[in-house]
Short mmCIF file of C-alpha atoms and ligand atoms in Angstrom, two decimals:
data_model
loop_
_atom_site.label_atom_id
_atom_site.label_comp_id
_atom_site.label_asym_id
_atom_site.label_seq_id
_atom_site.Cartn_x
_atom_site.Cartn_y
_atom_site.Cartn_z
CA MET F 737 -30.13 160.34 -55.99
CA ASN F 738 -33.27 161.22 -54.91
CA THR F 739 -36.16 159.98 -57.38
CA LYS F 740 -37.02 162.85 -60.12
CA TYR F 741 -40.40 163.20 -60.93
CA ILE F 742 -41.19 164.78 -63.91
CA PHE F 743 -45.38 165.47 -64.30
CA ILE F 744 -47.01 166.42 -68.03
CA THR F 745 -50.06 167.98 -68.72
CA GLY F 746 -52.23 169.09 -71.72
CA GLY F 747 -54.05 172.27 -72.56
CA VAL F 748 -56.29 173.57 -75.39
CA VAL F 749 -57.50 170.79 -76.78
CA SER F 750 -56.98 166.97 -76.32
CA SER F 751 -55.35 164.64 -78.53
CA LEU F 752 -51.97 166.21 -78.96
CA GLY F 753 -50.00 163.59 -78.03
CA LYS F 754 -49.18 163.95 -74.57
CA GLY F 755 -48.66 160.20 -74.17
CA ILE F 756 -46.03 160.48 -77.11
CA ILE F 757 -44.38 163.22 -75.90
CA ALA F 758 -44.29 161.45 -72.45
CA ALA F 759 -42.79 158.39 -73.90
CA SER F 760 -40.05 160.60 -76.08
CA LEU F 761 -39.09 161.77 -72.82
CA ALA F 762 -38.25 158.79 -71.30
CA LYS F 763 -36.62 157.41 -73.81
CA LEU F 764 -34.64 159.81 -74.15
CA LEU F 765 -34.16 159.88 -70.31
CA GLN F 766 -33.59 155.71 -70.41
CA SER F 767 -30.89 156.27 -73.58
CA ARG F 768 -28.46 158.22 -71.35
CA GLY F 769 -28.49 155.87 -68.91
CA LEU F 770 -31.12 156.69 -66.31
CA ARG F 771 -34.12 154.14 -64.85
CA VAL F 772 -37.32 155.55 -65.97
CA THR F 773 -40.72 154.90 -66.05
CA ILE F 774 -43.84 156.31 -66.70
CA GLN F 775 -47.33 156.49 -65.54
CA LYS F 776 -50.69 157.21 -66.59
CA PHE F 777 -53.13 159.21 -64.33
CA ASP F 778 -57.13 159.28 -66.20
CA PRO F 779 -59.79 161.20 -64.76
CA TYR F 780 -62.66 159.38 -65.51
CA ILE F 781 -64.58 157.00 -62.84
CA ASN F 782 -64.25 153.99 -64.50
CA ILE F 783 -62.34 151.66 -62.10
CA ASP F 784 -60.56 150.91 -65.46
CA PRO F 785 -61.01 151.13 -69.16
CA GLY F 786 -61.40 146.84 -69.60
CA THR F 787 -65.29 147.67 -69.54
CA LEU F 788 -65.45 150.49 -72.32
CA ASN F 789 -66.17 150.18 -76.13
CA PRO F 790 -63.12 150.97 -77.82
CA TYR F 791 -64.90 153.59 -79.90
CA GLU F 792 -65.47 155.48 -76.24
CA HIS F 793 -61.76 154.77 -75.42
CA GLY F 794 -59.99 153.25 -78.22
CA GLU F 795 -57.99 150.04 -77.45
CA CYS F 796 -57.61 148.48 -73.99
CA PHE F 797 -53.92 147.54 -73.07
CA VAL F 798 -53.61 145.12 -71.19
CA THR F 799 -50.31 144.82 -68.79
CA ASP F 800 -48.45 141.34 -67.61
CA ASP F 801 -49.82 141.76 -64.19
CA GLY F 802 -53.26 141.08 -65.72
CA THR F 803 -54.47 144.78 -65.53
CA GLU F 804 -56.96 146.49 -68.40
CA THR F 805 -55.31 150.20 -69.29
CA ASP F 806 -55.06 152.98 -70.83
CA LEU F 807 -53.56 152.53 -74.45
CA ASP F 808 -51.04 154.91 -73.92
CA LEU F 809 -49.29 152.24 -71.46
CA GLY F 810 -48.69 150.34 -74.63
CA HIS F 811 -46.98 153.90 -76.08
CA TYR F 812 -44.96 153.86 -73.06
CA GLU F 813 -43.76 150.29 -73.19
CA ARG F 814 -43.07 150.44 -77.31
CA PHE F 815 -40.70 153.32 -76.74
CA LEU F 816 -39.09 151.92 -72.93
CA GLY F 817 -38.98 147.92 -73.88
CA VAL F 818 -39.89 147.63 -70.30
CA PRO F 819 -42.66 146.45 -69.06
CA THR F 820 -45.65 148.64 -66.89
CA SER F 821 -47.93 147.29 -64.01
CA ARG F 822 -50.87 147.55 -62.18
CA ALA F 823 -49.84 150.79 -60.75
CA SER F 824 -48.61 152.75 -64.44
CA ASN F 825 -52.38 153.59 -64.68
CA VAL F 826 -54.80 154.80 -62.21
CA THR F 827 -58.24 156.33 -62.47
CA THR F 828 -60.38 158.78 -60.56
CA GLY F 829 -62.67 155.51 -59.86
CA LYS F 830 -59.67 153.87 -58.22
CA ILE F 831 -58.93 156.83 -56.06
CA TYR F 832 -62.02 157.30 -55.08
CA TYR F 833 -62.78 153.69 -54.29
CA THR F 834 -59.97 153.33 -52.11
CA VAL F 835 -60.60 156.32 -49.90
CA ILE F 836 -64.49 154.93 -49.69
CA THR F 837 -62.78 151.37 -48.96
CA ARG F 838 -60.62 153.81 -46.22
CA GLU F 839 -63.75 155.46 -44.83
CA ARG F 840 -65.83 152.37 -44.39
CA GLU F 841 -63.42 150.55 -42.41
CA GLY F 842 -63.46 153.77 -40.17
CA ALA F 843 -59.91 154.87 -41.34
CA TYR F 844 -61.36 158.34 -40.67
CA LEU F 845 -63.46 157.98 -38.01
CA GLY F 846 -64.55 161.16 -36.27
CA LYS F 847 -63.44 163.19 -39.34
CA THR F 848 -65.50 164.93 -42.96
CA VAL F 849 -63.61 162.85 -45.37
CA GLN F 850 -62.57 165.49 -48.23
CA ILE F 851 -61.20 166.27 -51.89
CA ILE F 852 -58.65 168.06 -50.12
CA PRO F 853 -56.61 166.57 -47.93
CA HIS F 854 -58.08 163.17 -48.41
CA ILE F 855 -58.66 162.49 -51.93
CA THR F 856 -55.29 164.64 -52.82
CA ASP F 857 -53.26 162.66 -50.55
CA GLU F 858 -54.27 159.17 -51.96
CA ILE F 859 -53.43 161.02 -55.42
CA LYS F 860 -50.01 161.76 -53.90
CA ARG F 861 -49.21 158.76 -52.45
CA ARG F 862 -50.09 156.91 -55.77
CA MET F 863 -48.01 159.79 -57.59
CA THR F 864 -44.79 158.56 -55.41
CA LEU F 865 -45.41 154.75 -55.41
CA LEU F 866 -43.15 153.75 -58.48
CA GLY F 867 -40.54 156.42 -56.77
CA LYS F 868 -40.69 154.87 -53.66
CA SER F 869 -39.93 151.42 -54.93
CA GLY F 870 -36.32 152.29 -55.56
CA ASP F 871 -36.30 150.98 -58.87
CA TYR F 872 -36.53 154.36 -61.18
CA ASP F 873 -34.39 157.60 -61.59
CA VAL F 874 -37.06 159.14 -63.01
CA VAL F 875 -40.95 158.45 -62.67
CA ILE F 876 -42.94 160.43 -65.51
CA THR F 877 -46.49 161.42 -64.42
CA GLU F 878 -49.04 162.04 -67.93
CA ILE F 879 -51.82 163.45 -66.00
CA GLY F 880 -55.38 162.55 -68.52
CA GLY F 881 -57.57 165.43 -69.92
CA THR F 882 -57.08 169.08 -70.48
CA VAL F 883 -55.88 171.92 -67.69
CA GLY F 884 -59.33 173.31 -66.75
CA ASP F 885 -61.68 169.97 -66.97
CA MET F 886 -63.54 170.36 -63.88
CA GLU F 887 -62.51 166.51 -63.39
CA SER F 888 -59.02 166.71 -63.91
CA GLN F 889 -59.01 169.81 -61.22
CA PRO F 890 -57.76 167.15 -57.67
CA PHE F 891 -55.37 165.86 -60.31
CA ILE F 892 -53.48 169.05 -60.76
CA GLU F 893 -54.06 170.34 -57.13
CA ALA F 894 -51.96 166.93 -56.24
CA VAL F 895 -48.82 168.16 -58.81
CA ARG F 896 -49.37 171.75 -57.11
CA GLN F 897 -48.82 170.37 -53.66
CA LEU F 898 -46.10 168.13 -54.74
CA GLN F 899 -44.52 170.97 -56.79
CA TRP F 900 -43.59 172.27 -53.10
CA GLU F 901 -43.10 168.93 -50.94
CA LEU F 902 -40.34 167.86 -53.18
CA PRO F 903 -37.24 169.48 -53.49
CA GLU F 904 -37.13 171.57 -55.99
CA GLU F 905 -34.37 169.97 -58.34
CA ASP F 906 -36.51 166.80 -58.10
CA PHE F 907 -39.86 168.38 -60.14
CA VAL F 908 -40.48 169.52 -63.46
CA SER F 909 -43.66 170.19 -65.03
CA VAL F 910 -43.87 170.25 -68.61
CA HIS F 911 -47.23 171.46 -70.11
CA LEU F 912 -48.05 170.48 -73.77
CA THR F 913 -50.63 173.00 -75.82
CA LEU F 914 -51.32 174.06 -79.72
CA VAL F 915 -50.16 176.56 -81.43
CA PRO F 916 -52.91 176.82 -84.70
CA PHE F 917 -52.14 177.93 -88.02
CA LEU F 918 -54.44 180.49 -89.02
CA ASN F 919 -54.63 179.61 -92.96
CA ALA F 920 -56.69 183.05 -93.50
CA ALA F 921 -54.10 185.28 -91.78
CA LYS F 922 -50.53 183.09 -92.84
CA GLU F 923 -50.32 183.34 -88.77
CA LEU F 924 -49.44 181.23 -85.77
CA LYS F 925 -51.43 182.31 -83.14
CA THR F 926 -50.15 182.00 -79.38
CA LYS F 927 -53.31 183.43 -77.18
CA PRO F 928 -54.79 179.66 -76.64
CA THR F 929 -51.19 178.39 -75.02
CA GLN F 930 -51.12 181.81 -73.16
CA HIS F 931 -54.43 181.15 -71.83
CA SER F 932 -53.94 177.38 -71.10
CA VAL F 933 -50.54 178.35 -69.11
CA GLN F 934 -52.68 180.99 -67.32
CA MET F 935 -55.15 178.39 -66.22
CA LEU F 936 -52.33 176.13 -64.97
CA GLN F 937 -50.89 178.81 -63.28
CA GLN F 938 -54.33 179.73 -61.16
CA ALA F 939 -54.28 176.29 -60.31
CA GLY F 940 -50.42 176.72 -58.80
CA VAL F 941 -48.25 174.79 -60.85
CA HIS F 942 -45.63 176.97 -62.89
CA PRO F 943 -44.48 174.75 -65.90
CA ASP F 944 -40.87 174.53 -66.38
CA ILE F 945 -40.84 173.77 -69.86
CA ILE F 946 -43.71 174.77 -72.59
CA VAL F 947 -44.27 172.07 -75.38
CA CYS F 948 -46.02 173.71 -78.77
CA ARG F 949 -47.45 171.37 -80.81
CA THR F 950 -47.62 173.13 -84.29
CA GLU F 951 -47.30 172.55 -88.25
CA HIS F 952 -45.22 175.38 -89.00
CA PRO F 953 -41.86 175.59 -87.28
CA LEU F 954 -41.78 178.62 -84.66
CA SER F 955 -40.14 181.62 -85.15
CA GLU F 956 -37.49 183.39 -82.38
CA ASP F 957 -40.91 185.74 -81.90
CA ILE F 958 -43.24 183.18 -81.77
CA ARG F 959 -41.04 181.35 -79.08
CA ARG F 960 -39.89 184.90 -77.02
CA LYS F 961 -44.08 185.89 -77.06
CA VAL F 962 -44.81 182.51 -75.70
CA ALA F 963 -41.98 182.78 -73.46
CA LEU F 964 -43.35 186.11 -71.95
CA PHE F 965 -46.40 186.13 -71.30
CA CYS F 966 -46.24 182.67 -69.87
CA ASN F 967 -43.55 183.44 -67.48
CA VAL F 968 -40.53 181.00 -68.71
CA LYS F 969 -37.79 181.39 -70.01
CA PRO F 970 -37.40 181.50 -73.99
CA GLY F 971 -35.00 178.61 -74.28
CA HIS F 972 -37.86 176.65 -72.47
CA VAL F 973 -40.27 177.18 -75.37
CA ILE F 974 -39.77 173.97 -77.48
CA GLN F 975 -42.01 173.19 -80.47
CA SER F 976 -43.23 169.90 -81.45
CA LEU F 977 -43.65 169.58 -85.44
CA ASP F 978 -45.97 167.43 -86.78
CA ALA F 979 -43.73 164.03 -87.67
CA TRP F 980 -43.79 161.43 -90.06
CA SER F 981 -43.59 158.90 -87.65
CA ILE F 982 -44.32 158.57 -83.64
CA TYR F 983 -41.15 157.46 -83.50
CA GLN F 984 -39.44 160.03 -85.24
CA VAL F 985 -40.27 162.37 -81.66
CA PRO F 986 -37.76 161.38 -79.34
CA LEU F 987 -35.27 162.58 -81.96
CA ASN F 988 -36.80 165.54 -82.51
CA MET F 989 -37.22 166.16 -78.80
CA HIS F 990 -33.89 165.83 -78.31
CA GLU F 991 -32.74 168.27 -81.53
CA GLU F 992 -34.88 170.80 -79.37
CA HIS F 993 -33.37 170.10 -76.36
CA LEU F 994 -36.06 168.46 -73.95
CA ASP F 995 -33.88 166.18 -72.52
CA ASP F 996 -30.78 168.23 -71.77
CA LEU F 997 -33.33 171.01 -70.01
CA VAL F 998 -34.96 168.39 -67.52
CA ILE F 999 -31.57 167.00 -66.80
CA ARG F 1000 -30.52 170.36 -66.27
CA LYS F 1001 -33.28 170.92 -63.71
CA PHE F 1002 -32.21 167.92 -61.82
CA GLN F 1003 -28.84 168.81 -61.41
CA ILE F 1004 -27.63 165.33 -62.50
CA GLU F 1005 -23.98 165.37 -63.21
CA ASN F 1006 -22.51 162.04 -64.92
CA PHE F 1007 -25.25 161.86 -67.33
CA GLU F 1008 -24.72 160.63 -70.51
CA GLN F 1009 -25.49 161.03 -74.20
CA PRO F 1010 -28.05 159.15 -75.57
CA ARG F 1011 -27.30 156.02 -76.77
CA LEU F 1012 -30.71 155.88 -80.04
CA ASP F 1013 -28.09 153.55 -82.64
CA GLY F 1014 -30.74 151.01 -82.23
CA TRP F 1015 -33.56 153.43 -82.60
CA ARG F 1016 -32.01 155.33 -85.73
CA ARG F 1017 -31.85 152.17 -87.02
CA PHE F 1018 -35.34 151.38 -87.07
CA LEU F 1019 -36.59 154.27 -88.09
CA ASP F 1020 -34.23 154.14 -91.14
CA ARG F 1021 -35.40 150.89 -92.48
CA LEU F 1022 -39.10 152.57 -91.71
CA GLN F 1023 -38.30 155.50 -93.49
CA ASN F 1024 -36.17 153.60 -96.36
CA PRO F 1025 -38.58 150.49 -97.51
CA ARG F 1026 -37.30 147.79 -100.51
CA GLN F 1027 -40.90 146.43 -100.82
CA GLU F 1028 -44.29 146.63 -99.80
CA THR F 1029 -47.36 144.14 -98.92
CA ASP F 1030 -51.25 144.49 -98.77
CA ILE F 1031 -52.18 143.42 -95.42
CA ALA F 1032 -56.27 143.11 -94.51
CA LEU F 1033 -57.61 144.13 -90.98
CA VAL F 1034 -60.79 142.59 -90.60
CA GLY F 1035 -62.55 143.70 -87.24
CA LYS F 1036 -65.84 146.01 -86.36
CA TYR F 1037 -63.70 148.91 -84.91
CA VAL F 1038 -61.95 149.83 -87.68
CA ALA F 1039 -63.45 153.32 -88.19
CA LEU F 1040 -61.06 154.09 -85.49
CA GLN F 1041 -57.56 154.04 -85.91
CA ASP F 1042 -56.34 154.12 -82.23
CA ALA F 1043 -58.96 150.49 -81.65
CA TYR F 1044 -56.34 148.58 -82.87
CA LYS F 1045 -53.64 150.39 -81.96
CA SER F 1046 -50.90 147.71 -80.76
CA ILE F 1047 -52.10 145.50 -83.83
CA LEU F 1048 -50.94 148.79 -85.99
CA GLU F 1049 -47.73 149.39 -84.10
CA ALA F 1050 -47.37 145.55 -84.50
CA PHE F 1051 -47.16 146.01 -88.18
CA VAL F 1052 -45.57 148.93 -88.16
CA HIS F 1053 -42.23 147.21 -86.28
CA ALA F 1054 -42.58 143.95 -88.32
CA GLY F 1055 -42.58 145.78 -91.86
CA ALA F 1056 -39.80 147.59 -90.59
CA SER F 1057 -37.33 144.64 -89.64
CA LEU F 1058 -38.01 143.47 -93.30
CA GLU F 1059 -38.04 146.52 -94.75
CA THR F 1060 -40.88 146.41 -95.92
CA LYS F 1061 -44.42 148.70 -95.94
CA VAL F 1062 -47.03 147.56 -94.85
CA ASN F 1063 -50.45 148.84 -95.88
CA VAL F 1064 -53.11 147.70 -93.31
CA HIS F 1065 -56.41 147.65 -95.17
CA PRO F 1066 -59.29 148.11 -92.62
CA VAL F 1067 -62.05 145.81 -93.45
CA LEU F 1068 -65.44 146.15 -91.30
CA SER F 1069 -66.22 142.40 -90.45
CA GLU F 1070 -70.20 143.02 -91.17
CA THR F 1071 -69.57 143.87 -94.78
CA ILE F 1072 -68.05 140.33 -95.26
CA THR F 1073 -70.45 137.64 -96.62
CA SER F 1074 -69.49 134.48 -99.10
CA GLU F 1075 -70.41 136.42 -101.79
CA THR F 1076 -68.38 139.90 -101.05
CA ALA F 1077 -65.44 138.41 -99.33
CA PRO F 1078 -63.45 137.74 -102.83
CA GLU F 1079 -64.09 141.27 -103.78
CA LEU F 1080 -63.13 142.89 -100.06
CA LEU F 1081 -60.38 140.37 -99.88
CA LYS F 1082 -58.86 140.83 -103.69
CA GLY F 1083 -55.29 141.57 -103.74
CA MET F 1084 -54.47 141.40 -100.34
CA ASP F 1085 -51.45 139.01 -99.18
CA GLY F 1086 -52.20 138.51 -96.07
CA ILE F 1087 -55.91 137.95 -93.33
CA LEU F 1088 -55.49 139.62 -89.96
CA VAL F 1089 -59.01 138.68 -88.36
CA ALA F 1090 -58.71 141.31 -84.94
CA PRO F 1091 -60.37 140.12 -81.56
CA GLY F 1092 -63.18 142.01 -80.37
CA PHE F 1093 -66.51 140.80 -78.17
CA GLY F 1094 -69.66 139.80 -79.07
CA SER F 1095 -71.87 138.97 -82.07
CA ARG F 1096 -72.19 142.08 -84.57
CA GLY F 1097 -69.55 141.00 -87.57
CA LEU F 1098 -69.10 137.47 -86.66
CA GLU F 1099 -70.24 135.63 -89.53
CA GLY F 1100 -67.81 138.36 -91.81
CA LYS F 1101 -64.66 137.07 -89.47
CA ILE F 1102 -66.05 133.38 -89.94
CA GLU F 1103 -65.90 134.10 -93.81
CA ALA F 1104 -63.03 136.03 -93.89
CA VAL F 1105 -60.97 133.38 -91.89
CA ARG F 1106 -63.03 130.70 -94.77
CA TYR F 1107 -61.48 133.05 -97.89
CA ALA F 1108 -57.87 132.92 -95.90
CA ARG F 1109 -57.79 129.30 -95.99
CA GLU F 1110 -59.13 128.25 -99.50
CA HIS F 1111 -57.10 130.83 -101.45
CA GLY F 1112 -53.78 129.63 -99.47
CA ILE F 1113 -53.30 133.52 -97.85
CA PRO F 1114 -51.08 134.06 -95.11
CA PHE F 1115 -53.31 134.33 -92.10
CA LEU F 1116 -53.23 135.18 -88.47
CA GLY F 1117 -56.08 135.20 -85.84
CA ILE F 1118 -55.72 136.78 -82.47
CA CYS F 1119 -58.16 136.10 -79.58
CA LEU F 1120 -61.95 136.36 -81.34
CA GLY F 1121 -59.96 135.84 -84.59
CA MET F 1122 -58.34 132.43 -83.24
CA GLN F 1123 -61.73 131.35 -82.29
CA MET F 1124 -63.39 131.61 -85.13
CA CYS F 1125 -60.85 129.95 -86.74
CA VAL F 1126 -62.22 127.16 -84.93
CA VAL F 1127 -65.79 127.66 -85.48
CA GLU F 1128 -65.00 127.99 -88.98
CA PHE F 1129 -63.38 124.52 -89.23
CA ALA F 1130 -66.04 123.11 -87.51
CA ARG F 1131 -68.47 124.15 -89.43
CA ASN F 1132 -66.89 123.89 -93.21
CA ILE F 1133 -64.86 121.02 -92.87
CA LEU F 1134 -66.13 118.48 -89.83
CA GLY F 1135 -69.69 119.61 -91.19
CA TYR F 1136 -71.18 120.95 -87.90
CA PRO F 1137 -72.93 123.70 -89.75
CA ASP F 1138 -74.62 124.79 -86.49
CA ALA F 1139 -70.90 125.12 -84.72
CA ASP F 1140 -70.36 128.19 -82.57
CA SER F 1141 -68.46 129.97 -79.59
CA THR F 1142 -71.04 129.98 -76.46
CA GLU F 1143 -70.23 133.61 -76.21
CA VAL F 1144 -72.99 134.04 -79.10
CA ARG F 1145 -75.20 130.71 -79.67
CA PRO F 1146 -75.40 129.57 -75.66
CA ASP F 1147 -77.60 126.63 -77.20
CA THR F 1148 -75.47 125.27 -80.14
CA ALA F 1149 -75.71 121.74 -80.26
CA HIS F 1150 -71.36 121.95 -81.15
CA PRO F 1151 -70.30 124.61 -78.63
CA VAL F 1152 -66.88 124.14 -80.34
CA ILE F 1153 -65.68 127.71 -77.87
CA ASP F 1154 -67.04 127.45 -74.94
CA LEU F 1155 -66.83 129.84 -71.77
CA MET F 1156 -64.11 128.51 -69.34
CA GLU F 1157 -64.58 126.86 -66.61
CA GLU F 1158 -63.43 129.40 -63.86
CA GLN F 1159 -65.62 131.88 -65.28
CA LYS F 1160 -68.91 129.93 -65.04
CA GLY F 1161 -70.38 131.41 -62.39
CA LEU F 1162 -68.87 134.70 -62.16
CA LYS F 1163 -71.44 137.78 -62.15
CA GLU F 1164 -69.05 140.85 -62.24
CA LYS F 1165 -67.89 142.04 -65.32
CA GLY F 1166 -65.04 144.36 -64.47
CA GLY F 1167 -61.64 142.86 -64.37
CA THR F 1168 -62.80 139.33 -63.77
CA MET F 1169 -61.56 138.07 -67.70
CA ARG F 1170 -58.80 135.96 -68.14
CA LEU F 1171 -56.28 138.72 -68.04
CA GLY F 1172 -52.75 138.70 -68.38
CA ALA F 1173 -49.28 136.94 -69.12
CA TYR F 1174 -49.56 133.09 -69.34
CA GLU F 1175 -47.07 130.59 -70.12
CA CYS F 1176 -47.53 128.71 -73.13
CA GLU F 1177 -45.67 125.07 -74.63
CA LEU F 1178 -44.82 124.48 -78.17
CA LYS F 1179 -45.51 121.49 -79.64
CA GLU F 1180 -42.43 120.03 -81.45
CA GLY F 1181 -42.55 120.30 -85.17
CA SER F 1182 -45.52 122.83 -85.23
CA LEU F 1183 -45.56 126.50 -87.26
CA ALA F 1184 -45.36 127.92 -83.67
CA ARG F 1185 -42.57 126.49 -82.72
CA ARG F 1186 -40.87 127.71 -86.17
CA ILE F 1187 -41.99 131.18 -85.79
CA TYR F 1188 -40.92 131.62 -81.89
CA GLY F 1189 -37.53 129.44 -82.11
CA THR F 1190 -38.64 127.73 -78.59
CA ASP F 1191 -40.67 125.95 -76.58
CA ARG F 1192 -42.12 128.04 -74.18
CA ILE F 1193 -43.30 131.11 -74.24
CA SER F 1194 -45.08 133.69 -72.12
CA GLU F 1195 -47.71 136.02 -73.80
CA ARG F 1196 -50.62 138.16 -72.46
CA HIS F 1197 -54.66 137.23 -72.07
CA ARG F 1198 -57.92 138.56 -72.55
CA HIS F 1199 -60.77 136.31 -72.82
CA ARG F 1200 -63.19 134.53 -71.43
CA TYR F 1201 -63.60 131.49 -73.59
CA GLU F 1202 -61.51 129.08 -75.12
CA PHE F 1203 -60.97 126.12 -77.28
CA ASN F 1204 -63.22 123.36 -76.37
CA PRO F 1205 -60.92 120.55 -75.86
CA VAL F 1206 -63.08 118.06 -76.59
CA TYR F 1207 -63.08 118.74 -80.41
CA ALA F 1208 -59.39 118.73 -80.26
CA GLY F 1209 -58.82 114.84 -82.10
CA GLU F 1210 -61.30 115.77 -84.78
CA MET F 1211 -60.24 119.21 -85.49
CA GLU F 1212 -56.40 117.71 -85.29
CA GLU F 1213 -57.56 114.22 -87.38
CA ALA F 1214 -59.17 117.10 -90.20
CA GLY F 1215 -55.84 119.36 -90.34
CA LEU F 1216 -56.98 121.84 -87.94
CA ARG F 1217 -53.82 121.64 -84.85
CA ALA F 1218 -53.30 122.57 -81.40
CA SER F 1219 -50.07 123.48 -81.05
CA GLY F 1220 -49.62 125.64 -78.11
CA HIS F 1221 -51.28 124.52 -74.62
CA ASN F 1222 -51.03 125.85 -71.18
CA PRO F 1223 -48.40 123.97 -69.53
CA GLY F 1224 -50.67 123.97 -65.99
CA THR F 1225 -54.57 123.54 -67.55
CA GLY F 1226 -53.93 122.44 -70.63
CA LEU F 1227 -55.86 125.04 -72.50
CA VAL F 1228 -55.23 124.97 -75.70
CA GLU F 1229 -54.34 128.69 -76.98
CA ILE F 1230 -52.82 128.33 -80.66
CA VAL F 1231 -54.32 126.57 -83.71
CA GLU F 1232 -52.84 126.12 -86.84
CA ILE F 1233 -53.00 124.56 -90.82
CA GLN F 1234 -50.09 122.66 -91.71
CA ALA F 1235 -51.38 122.31 -94.79
CA HIS F 1236 -51.35 126.14 -95.60
CA PRO F 1237 -48.67 128.40 -96.65
CA PHE F 1238 -49.32 130.15 -93.07
CA PHE F 1239 -52.28 129.86 -90.99
CA ILE F 1240 -51.80 130.48 -86.94
CA GLY F 1241 -54.74 131.49 -84.65
CA VAL F 1242 -53.38 132.59 -81.20
CA GLN F 1243 -55.80 132.94 -78.15
CA PHE F 1244 -53.05 135.51 -76.52
CA HIS F 1245 -52.85 138.92 -77.63
CA PRO F 1246 -48.98 138.63 -79.57
CA GLU F 1247 -49.63 142.97 -80.28
CA TYR F 1248 -49.17 144.11 -76.97
CA LYS F 1249 -45.43 142.72 -76.86
CA SER F 1250 -44.29 144.24 -80.48
CA THR F 1251 -42.06 146.97 -80.07
CA PRO F 1252 -39.69 148.71 -82.54
CA GLU F 1253 -36.67 147.02 -81.49
CA ARG F 1254 -38.31 143.78 -80.56
CA PRO F 1255 -41.04 143.57 -83.67
CA HIS F 1256 -43.17 140.70 -82.51
CA PRO F 1257 -42.20 136.94 -84.10
CA LEU F 1258 -45.67 136.04 -85.36
CA PHE F 1259 -45.63 139.24 -87.18
CA VAL F 1260 -43.06 139.65 -88.41
CA SER F 1261 -43.82 135.92 -90.37
CA LEU F 1262 -47.01 136.70 -91.32
CA ILE F 1263 -45.72 139.54 -93.32
CA SER F 1264 -42.48 137.61 -94.45
CA ALA F 1265 -45.54 134.78 -95.91
CA ALA F 1266 -47.80 138.01 -97.27
CA VAL F 1267 -44.25 139.07 -99.01
CA GLY F 1268 -44.12 135.38 -100.08
CA GLN F 1269 -47.96 135.18 -101.88
CA ARG F 1270 -47.32 138.37 -102.89
CA LYS F 1271 -44.25 137.70 -105.11
CA ASN F 1272 -45.84 134.19 -105.94
CA ARG F 1273 -48.77 136.02 -107.48
CA LYS F 1274 -46.88 137.87 -109.71
N1 LIG I 870 -64.88 137.26 -76.71
C1 LIG I 870 -64.01 136.66 -76.73
C2 LIG I 870 -63.83 136.15 -75.14
O1 LIG I 870 -64.16 136.80 -74.64
C3 LIG I 870 -62.75 136.90 -77.16
C4 LIG I 870 -62.22 138.24 -76.40
C5 LIG I 870 -60.82 138.88 -77.09
O2 LIG I 870 -60.61 138.91 -78.77
N2 LIG I 870 -60.08 139.76 -76.36
O3 LIG I 870 -63.62 134.78 -75.17
#
């Protein structure tokens, strides 16, 4: 069988959840025995989102192979349970960079380098790259942005060309639109969808399937109307109603026959019925919790849900596995002081201090660590959160009041967190952190070892600073133990306090690897400890 390609575009407005529709379709096809992968093409000029503020673009997701990517790749991994890679996220910046580098090398000698064909050829090369590897039956490509945006035009043009270059049965175009409900008229309106599809067709792309995001069910009449005006069969207009959980969407899409329509167009024979038992079990536990727990999420980007996407999802997975509803309470780190901490963190069964960069809110993070340590509240610190455990301990237990990370105070007399050796002398900011998966050895008898149930793990990183090993002995003697190390370099990856019900800080990002079907052990054990804490309190 040839590799099959699905292209997903969006219209009317952004934030319709194209990533979730793409991931849901991928999940359904995977559950029917096909080898599926997803990739995202983003129309911005940054090479990757690594240098973007989370308030601009949400969380930056990191792959095993050390690429900083769009947060939709997190959804792809969580739904499919298979890792993505550097090939899975392409930006306009990457496309132009490749073409311009080639131009300087002389690859186009004598020719004028143009959007068509040079840019579109490079886009098409990347769109079909994973398909040519032979590893996948189906490659789903999500095009970021909205049809009609000036900046996404070369991507749409590349899809138009592929529509004719690929055999008809190897190409499916899905267009996601909004059918708004007008409260005053008590009516669903199809005009925005008609306009959006017209725009797509003017660009030469004909959608095979139109998925309509809607708050109310689409009547047969509405479906027929969309079909008539948009030039597709009525059965190819499907509804995507607001769902109670993003993880319910694959099941909703199956009920609407999205996967059946795709399989029919692809002329795939011998396909299986979807096997989604594990997924349904997860949803069942998520929907019917037996207990609940309150967790504080301490960070500086808490006003935007997407900034901590993977952490929030990891709580959902861990909570479901323990049939526990996890109420996550965002706490803005800069509001926490020794005076406000008791009020802001009162009643919390667990505290998570989030990753981050720069000095804003750092003192608040340190106070949150202190509050958790002194009050025996289950605690997980991630990346910057782990580094602040070390600073807090140095200040308040070792008695070095000026202890700090050199990220914020380069001239401190006690640099307990310091720039990694390989980072010294680096000038460029983009893509130069310690990124991607590294192995970590867990100490015998440690909390970390108990949590993971193994002595060697692999987790993903994104940082420049590290625990300064000069202080390791002193810290350990006073009760903060380094319990995980990189086997090659000896870098400290995990710290923990054994004389505490549950206190652990990790230099890596466990949240990137949590999925509904494989909740992350660190999150599961944090929730489990938090539930215990709640019972003790009562
Ligand atoms: N700013 C810290 C560092 O670069 C932590 C990074 C993070 O939390 N991802 O080491």
